[in-house]
Amino acid sequence: MNVYIVFFVILFVSTANVQSYVISRQTSVSDGCARIYNEFITAQKTNFSYADAKDCYESFPFDKDVASKTIDTLTGLIGGFYSFLDKAKEPPQPGFDFRSMDLIAELELFRNKSYTTLHDFTIDVQHLINDLKEPHTNFDDTIDRSNNDCEVTHIDGQQAFNVISDYAKNSVVASRDPSVRFNSALNFAFDFGYAIRTELPAKSDITYTLKCNNTNEFNVKRNWTAFASSTILNKFNDSKSYFDNICNPTKGSKQPASSSLGLRKIAKTFNVVNGILAERDQSVAIIRTVNEFVEFFKVQDFGVVKIISEDPDGLSYAMVANVTQGFKDLANTGVKKIVLDLSNNNGGKVTVALFFNLLLFPNSYPTFDYDIRISEQMKLAITEQIKLATLNNIFDMSGQSECDYSTYSKFNYSTSLEPEDYIILTNGLCGSACAIIAEHAVEYNNVTTVAVGGIASNPLLSYASFPGGAVFNSTQIFNSLEKLGLLNNTLMPNPFPLTGTYVRLPITEMYSKINPDEILEFSFRQAKFRLFYDEKNVKNNSILWSQAAALIGSK
């Protein structure tokens, strides 16, 4: 069963939250939103058919005035606060693959376009944002064990490799590196794989052609299924009430928080999926696990530290102490080298990355130099912020981890290991705060890296993607502008006309230590060594770990 995620999206505009203006029409049995509600109430279902999801999505007609005001807000936010507006116009470095663009100019072109539904408009704009290949600006398939070790030769009659490659090139935003995007398209742990979609697929099903153990090929058909949370489903019973109860027009100056759910929560299924697909040898000793945060293993004569995320649930002083103890326990086993497995890590809080940098390499500065693009809007916000002198940051950083930098600096563990005794293993899907850990280890401590997977014909593969600093969504920006008394300033953008529509922007840029004028987000970082997935190591993490450990100390 392929899964199509409906009612929320992480990267840009929530189409199902395409917010509201009054529609006068009668609800009918053809109303997909009503059919979804009826199934939820009568059968307590939270997953629904492709046809119902499509009809619900497409029940909101296009409104040119709403579209124009949305473009106004986007151009204002991006022009005023997007850190890489000018950098995005430059051609990519060798190894990267993205379309350089004048984002403001291309957004303006949407004013003259006509659409049938708001869904069509928002998806069109979302595709433009996706072309940046900037995850900071987001399949799950049931496991049929009888198909284990089978080769997928074709998808919908086309060569499978070509289908996945084209999807990775055009639809995945996980990295500017095409090989990393290819890894992502095949991945179960991320939200932007081939079989997890945040927009309506072109048709209701996919047909896979399989070949198992040199037998004749056969087809397997998988239907797309939409799902939503009960929180959303309890708030409407048809298309009109969806608009009335969830998508009320913005009133006054406030820009309410989006009613959509965070897609990152789906990434928490990683350990479950990993448990199904990635086995471990019986010789692997589990030293310590800390929630869905960090895992410590001993394999043969080396250690493995698997950092799952930099955004754990319920981060606390006790959890940080637990992680520190895990490093101590691993060191006490007598291991002489460690594999830092940062694969399938989508990042999290910068402060958590600094904790790991301090813990692993206490004798080096834990972070990088940052800067911001000073626009007229940013200059005004900074000026008013200084006047208020109530916060240390330009925008409100409340809600961050209760463990701050000073807390992290209190933790350390003793070890005889040197930087050359570590190796970083990734499949390139090490983004944001994860990339800060990897970049710090390499630039400050010369730690060796090995990347796995990618496209075999492409000799280049990144070990990290989209390192970043402060990232804010439009709701946070508008709330901060209101606190600064700038929400109605003519220099600032107006809130989106439709409640819940949002854009997320990085407002800082991070600079290399080795090349101080180089922005890391746009710098290709090739791993020193390259491994490839095969039928064994793709299902057994310990094989990959051993392959990586064998490279420690190699020249």
Tab-separated table of C-alpha atoms in Angstrom, residues 192-368:
chain	number	residue	atom	x	y	z
A	192	PHE	CA	10.371	12.877	0.279
A	193	GLY	CA	10.989	9.337	-0.995
A	194	TYR	CA	9.478	8.003	-4.203
A	195	ALA	CA	6.445	6.579	-2.443
A	196	ILE	CA	5.710	9.376	0.022
A	197	ARG	CA	4.085	12.311	-1.715
A	198	THR	CA	3.087	15.715	-0.441
A	199	GLU	CA	1.079	16.466	-3.550
A	200	LEU	CA	-1.490	14.594	-5.584
A	201	PRO	CA	0.104	11.854	-7.735
A	202	ALA	CA	-0.729	11.882	-11.427
A	203	LYS	CA	-2.826	8.713	-11.159
A	204	SER	CA	-4.350	6.507	-8.486
A	205	ASP	CA	-1.904	3.588	-8.581
A	206	ILE	CA	1.586	2.362	-9.477
A	207	THR	CA	2.459	-0.933	-11.167
A	208	TYR	CA	5.819	-2.498	-10.319
A	209	THR	CA	7.325	-5.245	-12.490
A	210	LEU	CA	9.335	-7.690	-10.354
A	211	LYS	CA	11.804	-10.440	-11.140
A	212	CYS	CA	12.677	-12.880	-8.362
A	213	ASN	CA	15.405	-15.533	-8.415
A	214	ASN	CA	15.669	-15.469	-12.208
A	215	THR	CA	11.989	-16.398	-12.590
A	216	ASN	CA	9.627	-14.815	-15.062
A	217	GLU	CA	8.673	-11.219	-14.421
A	218	PHE	CA	5.329	-10.415	-12.825
A	219	ASN	CA	3.426	-7.229	-11.981
A	220	VAL	CA	2.375	-5.909	-8.574
A	221	LYS	CA	-0.153	-3.083	-8.438
A	222	ARG	CA	-0.166	-0.663	-5.517
A	223	ASN	CA	-2.937	1.891	-4.946
A	224	TRP	CA	-2.226	5.271	-3.404
A	225	THR	CA	-3.890	5.851	-0.042
A	226	ALA	CA	-4.371	9.202	1.640
A	227	PHE	CA	-4.368	9.681	5.382
A	228	ALA	CA	-4.961	12.470	7.886
A	229	SER	CA	-5.023	12.901	11.651
A	230	SER	CA	-8.168	12.630	13.742
A	231	THR	CA	-7.505	16.185	14.966
A	232	ILE	CA	-8.144	17.517	11.469
A	233	LEU	CA	-10.902	15.025	10.650
A	234	ASN	CA	-12.952	16.072	13.672
A	235	LYS	CA	-13.167	19.653	12.424
A	236	PHE	CA	-15.222	19.248	9.239
A	237	ASN	CA	-17.937	17.148	7.658
A	238	ASP	CA	-17.826	18.419	4.064
A	239	SER	CA	-15.938	20.836	1.849
A	240	LYS	CA	-17.812	23.930	3.042
A	241	SER	CA	-17.326	23.176	6.741
A	242	TYR	CA	-13.666	22.476	6.041
A	243	PHE	CA	-13.382	26.061	4.862
A	244	ASP	CA	-15.553	27.412	7.662
A	245	ASN	CA	-13.966	25.544	10.567
A	246	ILE	CA	-10.354	25.079	9.550
A	247	CYS	CA	-9.674	27.671	6.890
A	248	ASN	CA	-11.248	30.832	8.263
A	249	PRO	CA	-9.887	33.985	6.621
A	250	THR	CA	-7.172	35.812	8.540
A	251	LYS	CA	-8.676	38.555	10.689
A	252	GLY	CA	-6.850	41.628	11.892
A	253	SER	CA	-3.088	41.648	11.898
A	254	LYS	CA	-2.403	38.216	13.338
A	255	GLN	CA	-1.082	35.390	11.194
A	256	PRO	CA	-2.309	32.249	12.992
A	257	ALA	CA	-0.140	29.187	13.240
A	258	SER	CA	-0.837	26.583	10.600
A	259	SER	CA	-3.420	23.981	11.518
A	260	SER	CA	-1.487	21.390	9.574
A	261	LEU	CA	0.535	18.711	11.282
A	262	GLY	CA	4.310	18.407	11.147
A	263	LEU	CA	5.392	15.889	8.578
A	264	ARG	CA	8.593	15.292	10.534
A	265	LYS	CA	6.614	13.090	12.913
A	266	ILE	CA	6.398	10.506	10.154
A	267	ALA	CA	10.172	10.272	10.183
A	268	LYS	CA	9.815	8.743	13.649
A	269	THR	CA	8.856	5.506	11.882
A	270	PHE	CA	12.536	5.212	10.936
A	271	ASN	CA	13.414	2.797	13.727
A	272	VAL	CA	10.422	0.603	12.902
A	273	VAL	CA	11.298	0.484	9.235
A	274	ASN	CA	14.959	0.050	10.064
A	275	GLY	CA	14.062	-2.894	12.261
A	276	ILE	CA	12.263	-4.531	9.346
A	277	LEU	CA	14.808	-3.849	6.629
A	278	ALA	CA	18.169	-3.399	8.302
A	279	GLU	CA	19.235	-6.451	10.263
A	280	ARG	CA	22.333	-6.683	12.423
A	281	ASP	CA	24.722	-9.543	13.008
A	282	GLN	CA	24.293	-11.338	16.309
A	283	SER	CA	27.831	-10.250	17.186
A	284	VAL	CA	26.684	-6.610	17.418
A	285	ALA	CA	26.497	-5.605	21.082
A	286	ILE	CA	24.025	-2.872	22.023
A	287	ILE	CA	25.825	-0.648	24.526
A	288	ARG	CA	23.141	1.979	25.120
A	289	THR	CA	20.104	3.503	23.398
A	290	VAL	CA	18.722	6.959	24.148
A	291	ASN	CA	15.145	7.162	22.902
A	292	GLU	CA	14.999	7.896	19.154
A	293	PHE	CA	18.084	10.060	19.515
A	294	VAL	CA	21.381	8.155	19.742
A	295	GLU	CA	22.342	4.469	19.726
A	296	PHE	CA	25.695	2.979	20.784
A	297	PHE	CA	27.028	-0.366	19.529
A	298	LYS	CA	30.194	-2.433	19.662
A	299	VAL	CA	30.936	-4.414	16.510
A	300	GLN	CA	33.980	-6.678	16.605
A	301	ASP	CA	36.785	-4.339	17.757
A	302	PHE	CA	35.203	-0.996	16.873
A	303	GLY	CA	32.350	1.140	18.129
A	304	VAL	CA	29.390	2.656	16.319
A	305	VAL	CA	27.531	5.789	17.341
A	306	LYS	CA	24.296	6.136	15.377
A	307	ILE	CA	22.958	9.699	15.693
A	308	ILE	CA	19.361	9.489	14.520
A	309	SER	CA	18.329	13.106	14.892
A	310	GLU	CA	19.264	16.424	16.462
A	311	ASP	CA	15.644	17.032	17.408
A	312	PRO	CA	14.730	14.366	19.967
A	313	ASP	CA	11.408	14.376	21.781
A	314	GLY	CA	11.588	15.674	25.330
A	315	LEU	CA	15.184	16.833	25.241
A	316	SER	CA	16.367	17.435	28.802
A	317	TYR	CA	19.442	17.675	30.995
A	318	ALA	CA	18.969	13.997	31.906
A	319	MET	CA	18.827	12.938	28.248
A	320	VAL	CA	22.010	14.837	27.438
A	321	ALA	CA	23.699	13.207	30.444
A	322	ASN	CA	22.453	9.829	29.171
A	323	VAL	CA	24.077	10.437	25.784
A	324	THR	CA	27.335	11.443	27.456
A	325	GLN	CA	27.238	8.234	29.495
A	326	GLY	CA	26.740	6.267	26.275
A	327	PHE	CA	30.018	7.627	24.931
A	328	LYS	CA	31.710	6.737	28.208
A	329	ASP	CA	30.269	3.197	28.177
A	330	LEU	CA	31.458	2.718	24.610
A	331	ALA	CA	34.943	3.999	25.459
A	332	ASN	CA	35.068	1.611	28.427
A	333	THR	CA	34.639	-1.380	26.111
A	334	GLY	CA	38.150	-0.665	24.834
A	335	VAL	CA	37.245	0.172	21.243
A	336	LYS	CA	40.055	1.930	19.369
A	337	LYS	CA	38.016	3.367	16.526
A	338	ILE	CA	34.463	4.623	16.055
A	339	VAL	CA	32.084	4.869	13.102
A	340	LEU	CA	29.820	7.911	13.422
A	341	ASP	CA	26.755	6.834	11.438
A	342	LEU	CA	24.934	9.998	10.350
A	343	SER	CA	22.868	8.433	7.569
A	344	ASN	CA	19.186	9.299	7.225
A	345	ASN	CA	19.501	12.224	9.601
A	346	ASN	CA	17.366	15.232	8.736
A	347	GLY	CA	18.857	17.500	11.395
A	348	GLY	CA	17.159	19.449	14.162
A	349	LYS	CA	18.363	22.042	16.649
A	350	VAL	CA	21.676	23.794	16.114
A	351	THR	CA	22.348	23.719	19.848
A	352	VAL	CA	22.203	19.904	19.804
A	353	ALA	CA	24.800	19.856	17.022
A	354	LEU	CA	27.021	22.089	19.164
A	355	PHE	CA	26.651	19.620	22.036
A	356	PHE	CA	27.972	16.781	19.892
A	357	ASN	CA	30.803	18.957	18.560
A	358	LEU	CA	31.860	19.848	22.093
A	359	LEU	CA	31.540	16.285	23.320
A	360	LEU	CA	33.455	14.681	20.474
A	361	PHE	CA	36.105	17.327	19.953
A	362	PRO	CA	36.326	19.488	23.095
A	363	ASN	CA	39.548	21.179	22.012
A	364	SER	CA	38.081	22.810	18.911
A	365	TYR	CA	35.649	25.697	18.522
A	366	PRO	CA	32.190	24.056	18.252
A	367	THR	CA	30.529	26.202	15.590
A	368	PHE	CA	31.035	28.244	12.421
